[in-house]
Coordinates of C-alpha atoms and ligand atoms in Angstrom, one line a residue:
M1 CA -8.3 14.0 -14.8
I2 CA -8.0 13.0 -18.4
P3 CA -5.1 14.9 -20.1
F4 CA -7.2 16.1 -23.1
V5 CA -5.4 17.4 -26.1
R6 CA -7.5 20.1 -27.8
A7 CA -5.1 22.5 -29.5
F8 CA -3.7 21.4 -32.9
D9 CA -2.8 23.1 -36.2
F10 CA -5.2 22.4 -39.1
A11 CA -7.1 24.1 -41.9
Y12 CA -10.2 22.8 -43.6
G13 CA -9.5 20.9 -46.9
R14 CA -5.7 21.2 -46.5
R15 CA -3.6 18.0 -46.9
D16 CA -1.3 17.7 -43.9
Q17 CA 1.5 15.2 -43.7
V18 CA 1.2 14.3 -40.1
S19 CA 3.6 11.3 -40.0
P20 CA 5.8 9.5 -42.6
L21 CA 2.9 7.3 -43.8
I22 CA -0.1 9.4 -42.7
Q23 CA -1.8 12.4 -44.3
R24 CA -4.9 14.0 -43.0
V25 CA -7.6 16.2 -44.6
I26 CA -10.3 17.7 -42.2
C27 CA -13.9 18.3 -43.3
E28 CA -15.6 21.5 -42.3
N29 CA -18.3 19.8 -40.2
P30 CA -17.5 21.1 -36.7
G31 CA -20.0 20.3 -33.9
P32 CA -20.6 19.0 -30.4
F33 CA -19.8 15.4 -31.4
T34 CA -17.3 16.1 -34.2
F35 CA -15.1 18.8 -32.5
T36 CA -13.3 20.6 -35.3
G37 CA -14.7 18.2 -37.9
T38 CA -14.1 14.7 -39.4
G39 CA -10.4 14.0 -40.1
T40 CA -10.0 11.7 -43.1
Y41 CA -6.7 9.8 -43.1
I42 CA -4.7 8.8 -46.1
V43 CA -2.3 6.0 -45.4
G44 CA 0.7 5.5 -47.7
R45 CA 3.8 7.1 -49.1
P46 CA 3.3 10.7 -50.5
E47 CA 5.0 9.9 -53.8
D48 CA 3.2 9.8 -57.2
G49 CA 2.3 6.2 -58.1
A50 CA 2.1 4.9 -54.5
S51 CA -0.9 3.0 -53.4
V52 CA -2.8 4.4 -50.4
A53 CA -5.8 3.5 -48.2
V54 CA -8.3 6.1 -47.1
I55 CA -10.0 5.9 -43.7
D56 CA -13.4 7.5 -42.9
P57 CA -14.1 9.7 -45.9
G58 CA -16.7 11.5 -43.8
P59 CA -20.2 13.1 -44.3
I60 CA -21.6 13.9 -47.7
D61 CA -19.8 17.2 -48.4
D62 CA -18.7 18.3 -51.8
P63 CA -15.8 20.5 -50.8
H64 CA -14.5 17.7 -48.7
L65 CA -14.9 15.2 -51.6
Q66 CA -13.0 17.6 -53.9
A67 CA -10.3 18.0 -51.2
L68 CA -9.9 14.2 -50.9
L69 CA -9.7 13.7 -54.6
A70 CA -7.0 16.4 -54.9
A71 CA -5.2 14.9 -51.9
V72 CA -4.8 11.5 -53.6
E73 CA -4.1 12.7 -57.1
G74 CA -1.3 10.8 -58.7
R75 CA -1.7 7.9 -56.4
T76 CA -3.8 4.8 -56.4
V77 CA -6.4 4.3 -53.7
S78 CA -6.5 0.5 -53.0
H79 CA -8.9 0.5 -50.1
V80 CA -11.5 2.8 -48.5
L81 CA -11.9 1.9 -44.8
V82 CA -14.7 2.9 -42.5
T83 CA -14.4 2.8 -38.7
H84 CA -18.2 2.8 -38.1
T85 CA -21.4 3.9 -39.7
H86 CA -22.3 7.2 -37.9
R87 CA -23.1 9.9 -40.4
D88 CA -20.0 11.9 -39.8
H89 CA -17.8 9.0 -40.9
S90 CA -19.2 6.8 -43.6
P91 CA -21.7 8.5 -46.1
L92 CA -18.9 9.9 -48.4
A93 CA -17.2 6.4 -48.6
R94 CA -19.3 5.3 -51.6
P95 CA -19.1 8.5 -53.7
F96 CA -15.4 8.7 -53.0
A97 CA -14.7 5.0 -53.7
D98 CA -16.7 5.2 -57.0
R99 CA -14.6 8.2 -58.1
V100 CA -11.3 6.4 -57.4
G101 CA -12.3 2.9 -58.2
A102 CA -11.6 1.3 -54.8
P103 CA -13.6 -1.1 -52.7
V104 CA -15.1 -0.1 -49.3
L105 CA -14.3 -2.2 -46.3
A106 CA -16.1 -2.1 -43.0
M107 CA -17.8 -4.1 -40.3
R108 CA -21.4 -5.1 -41.0
P109 CA -23.8 -2.3 -40.2
P110 CA -26.0 -2.8 -37.2
A111 CA -29.5 -4.2 -37.4
R112 CA -32.0 -1.4 -38.0
E113 CA -33.7 -1.7 -34.6
T114 CA -30.5 -1.2 -32.7
H115 CA -29.6 2.1 -34.3
A116 CA -28.4 4.8 -31.9
S117 CA -31.0 7.1 -30.3
G118 CA -32.1 10.1 -32.4
T119 CA -31.6 12.3 -29.4
L120 CA -27.9 12.5 -30.2
D121 CA -26.5 14.0 -33.4
E122 CA -24.6 10.8 -34.1
E123 CA -27.1 9.3 -36.4
E124 CA -26.8 6.1 -38.3
D125 CA -25.9 6.0 -42.0
E126 CA -28.7 3.7 -43.0
V127 CA -27.8 3.2 -46.6
F128 CA -24.2 2.2 -46.0
A129 CA -23.2 -1.1 -47.8
P130 CA -19.5 -2.1 -47.7
D131 CA -18.0 -4.2 -50.6
T132 CA -16.1 -6.3 -48.1
I133 CA -17.3 -7.1 -44.6
L134 CA -14.6 -7.0 -41.9
S135 CA -14.8 -8.9 -38.7
G136 CA -11.4 -8.1 -37.2
G137 CA -8.0 -9.5 -37.7
E138 CA -7.9 -9.0 -41.5
R139 CA -4.7 -7.5 -42.9
I140 CA -4.3 -5.3 -45.9
A141 CA -1.2 -3.9 -47.4
G142 CA 0.1 -1.4 -50.0
D143 CA 3.4 0.2 -51.0
G144 CA 5.3 0.4 -47.8
W145 CA 2.4 0.0 -45.4
T146 CA 0.5 -2.8 -43.7
M147 CA -2.7 -2.4 -41.7
A148 CA -4.7 -4.8 -39.5
A149 CA -8.4 -4.5 -38.6
L150 CA -9.0 -4.4 -34.8
A151 CA -12.6 -4.8 -33.8
T152 CA -13.5 -2.2 -31.1
P153 CA -17.2 -2.4 -30.4
G154 CA -18.7 -0.1 -27.7
H155 CA -19.2 3.4 -29.1
A156 CA -20.9 1.6 -32.0
S157 CA -21.6 -2.1 -32.3
N158 CA -19.8 -2.1 -35.7
H159 CA -16.7 0.0 -34.7
M160 CA -13.5 -1.1 -36.3
A161 CA -10.1 0.4 -35.6
F162 CA -7.1 0.0 -37.9
V163 CA -3.5 -0.7 -36.8
L164 CA -0.7 0.8 -39.0
E165 CA 2.0 -1.7 -38.3
E166 CA 5.0 0.3 -39.6
E167 CA 4.3 3.1 -37.1
H168 CA 2.8 1.0 -34.3
A169 CA -0.1 3.4 -34.6
L170 CA -3.9 3.0 -34.3
F171 CA -6.6 4.8 -36.3
C172 CA -9.1 4.6 -33.5
G173 CA -12.2 6.3 -35.0
D174 CA -14.4 7.4 -32.2
H175 CA -13.3 4.7 -29.8
V176 CA -10.9 7.0 -28.1
M177 CA -10.8 10.8 -28.7
G178 CA -8.1 13.1 -27.6
W179 CA -10.5 16.1 -26.9
S180 CA -13.4 14.4 -25.2
T181 CA -14.7 11.2 -23.7
T182 CA -16.7 9.0 -26.2
V183 CA -20.5 8.8 -26.3
I184 CA -21.8 5.3 -25.4
A185 CA -25.5 5.5 -26.3
P186 CA -27.6 2.4 -26.0
P187 CA -29.0 0.4 -27.6
D188 CA -26.2 0.3 -30.3
G189 CA -23.6 1.6 -27.8
N190 CA -22.6 -0.9 -25.2
M191 CA -20.5 -0.1 -22.1
S192 CA -19.3 -3.6 -21.4
A193 CA -18.1 -4.0 -24.9
Y194 CA -16.6 -0.6 -24.8
M195 CA -14.5 -1.4 -21.7
R196 CA -13.3 -4.7 -23.2
S197 CA -12.3 -2.9 -26.4
L198 CA -10.5 -0.2 -24.3
D199 CA -8.6 -2.9 -22.4
A200 CA -7.5 -4.5 -25.7
V201 CA -6.2 -1.1 -27.0
I202 CA -4.4 -0.5 -23.7
A203 CA -2.8 -4.0 -23.9
A204 CA -1.5 -3.4 -27.4
G205 CA 0.7 -0.5 -26.3
F206 CA 0.4 1.6 -29.4
S207 CA 2.8 4.5 -29.9
T208 CA 0.2 6.9 -31.3
L209 CA -3.6 7.0 -31.5
W210 CA -5.2 8.9 -34.5
P211 CA -8.8 9.6 -33.6
T212 CA -11.2 10.6 -36.4
H213 CA -11.8 13.9 -34.6
G214 CA -9.1 16.2 -33.3
A215 CA -5.4 15.8 -32.5
P216 CA -3.5 12.6 -32.1
V217 CA -2.8 11.1 -28.7
T218 CA 0.9 10.6 -28.4
D219 CA 1.3 10.0 -24.7
V220 CA -0.8 6.9 -25.1
A221 CA -0.4 4.9 -21.9
P222 CA -1.2 7.6 -19.3
F223 CA -3.9 9.0 -21.5
L224 CA -5.7 5.6 -21.7
A225 CA -5.2 4.9 -18.1
A226 CA -7.0 8.2 -17.2
Y227 CA -9.6 7.5 -19.8
R228 CA -10.4 4.1 -18.3
A229 CA -10.3 5.4 -14.7
H230 CA -12.8 8.1 -15.6
R231 CA -15.3 5.4 -16.7
L232 CA -14.8 3.3 -13.6
E233 CA -15.2 6.4 -11.4
R234 CA -18.5 7.3 -13.1
E235 CA -19.6 3.7 -12.7
A236 CA -18.8 3.8 -9.0
Q237 CA -20.7 7.1 -8.6
I238 CA -23.8 5.7 -10.3
L239 CA -23.6 2.6 -8.1
T240 CA -23.4 4.9 -5.0
R241 CA -26.4 7.0 -6.2
V242 CA -28.6 3.9 -6.6
R243 CA -27.6 2.5 -3.3
A244 CA -28.3 5.9 -1.7
G245 CA -31.9 5.7 -3.1
D246 CA -31.7 7.5 -6.5
R247 CA -33.3 4.6 -8.3
T248 CA -34.1 6.3 -11.6
I249 CA -32.0 8.0 -14.3
A250 CA -34.1 11.1 -13.8
G251 CA -33.0 11.1 -10.2
I252 CA -29.3 10.3 -10.9
V253 CA -28.5 12.7 -13.7
P254 CA -29.3 16.0 -11.9
V255 CA -27.0 15.0 -9.1
L256 CA -24.1 13.7 -11.1
Y257 CA -24.4 16.3 -13.8
A258 CA -25.3 19.3 -11.7
A259 CA -22.4 21.3 -13.1
V260 CA -23.2 20.5 -16.7
D261 CA -25.5 22.5 -19.1
Q262 CA -29.0 21.0 -18.9
R263 CA -29.2 20.7 -22.7
L264 CA -26.6 17.9 -22.3
W265 CA -28.7 16.0 -19.8
P266 CA -30.4 13.8 -22.5
A267 CA -27.0 12.7 -23.7
A268 CA -25.9 12.2 -20.1
S269 CA -29.0 10.1 -19.4
L270 CA -28.0 7.7 -22.2
S271 CA -24.5 7.5 -20.8
V272 CA -25.9 6.7 -17.3
L273 CA -28.1 4.1 -18.9
A274 CA -25.1 2.5 -20.6
H275 CA -23.4 2.2 -17.2
L276 CA -26.6 0.8 -15.6
I277 CA -27.0 -1.9 -18.2
K278 CA -23.4 -3.0 -17.6
L279 CA -24.0 -3.0 -13.8
V280 CA -27.2 -5.1 -14.2
D281 CA -25.5 -7.5 -16.6
E282 CA -22.8 -8.0 -14.0
G283 CA -25.3 -8.7 -11.3
R284 CA -24.3 -5.6 -9.3
L285 CA -27.7 -3.9 -9.7
T286 CA -31.3 -5.1 -10.3
V287 CA -33.9 -3.6 -12.5
D288 CA -37.7 -3.8 -12.6
E289 CA -37.9 -4.6 -16.3
A290 CA -35.5 -4.5 -19.3
P291 CA -33.1 -1.7 -18.4
G292 CA -34.3 1.5 -20.1
L293 CA -34.3 5.3 -19.5
G294 CA -37.5 5.0 -17.5
S295 CA -36.7 1.9 -15.5
T296 CA -36.3 1.6 -11.7
Y297 CA -33.0 0.2 -10.5
G298 CA -32.1 -1.3 -7.1
A299 CA -29.1 -2.6 -5.2
A300 CA -28.4 -6.3 -5.9
Ligands
ZN1 ZN1 -19.5 7.9 -33.9

């Protein structure tokens, strides 16, 4: 069982000092993929005149824009960082950056044809254009803080996490979430990449994870161990189903997700597809064509 953390204290639009160098303002966009809403992080000292970086301004939402502008008043925004280009993370980056006169930094948006499936609410911000393209490993700094970009593809092909070195903390976007597992929806989502990214985060041994949605993860090692085990367990179940003769996603999902609301089965189907693609790539399963939602799979 993953030790999810769901309860936490917040109010929409309120600036909360959540660690010595981190403040958070939450946008009122709750939903099945955003939990209580998008949490925008402000990194830097809370004093007037200090320089700060802002991570994931969020969706286009005027009350949230006003709350962010109020939250950084008296300070200089030196960087606007974006973890990935799903619409609950990136669209407000440009309007906010223009108001504060800061550049937007992010990984290159995915090619148009690899955008996530429209069956999920996590749609792509198709007009996003960063000023600086990150590829991972870049370091930026301000008054009393240093951050490094950590490429973490998987949930999205252009997912970037940010390490706050002074607190040995990671702003992990949607790569790891304290309240839920993360959606891996092909074609832009990729389970093999996701597991490699997860292993890299585990190996780094961070003290705290700050997901864009929900509460921080503070008991990091056991949480990530359970998070990883959950994926491997699901992968093993899928492998077992195919070997038992359930050779299509339409056959696998009703068995593995029998206890889950049927409205979530389309999302579950994409998650099963993500696992199947990984298993085919690893030569552990076969497929009749390019792996897709309607393909027929077989034991290798
Ligand atoms: Zn996302």
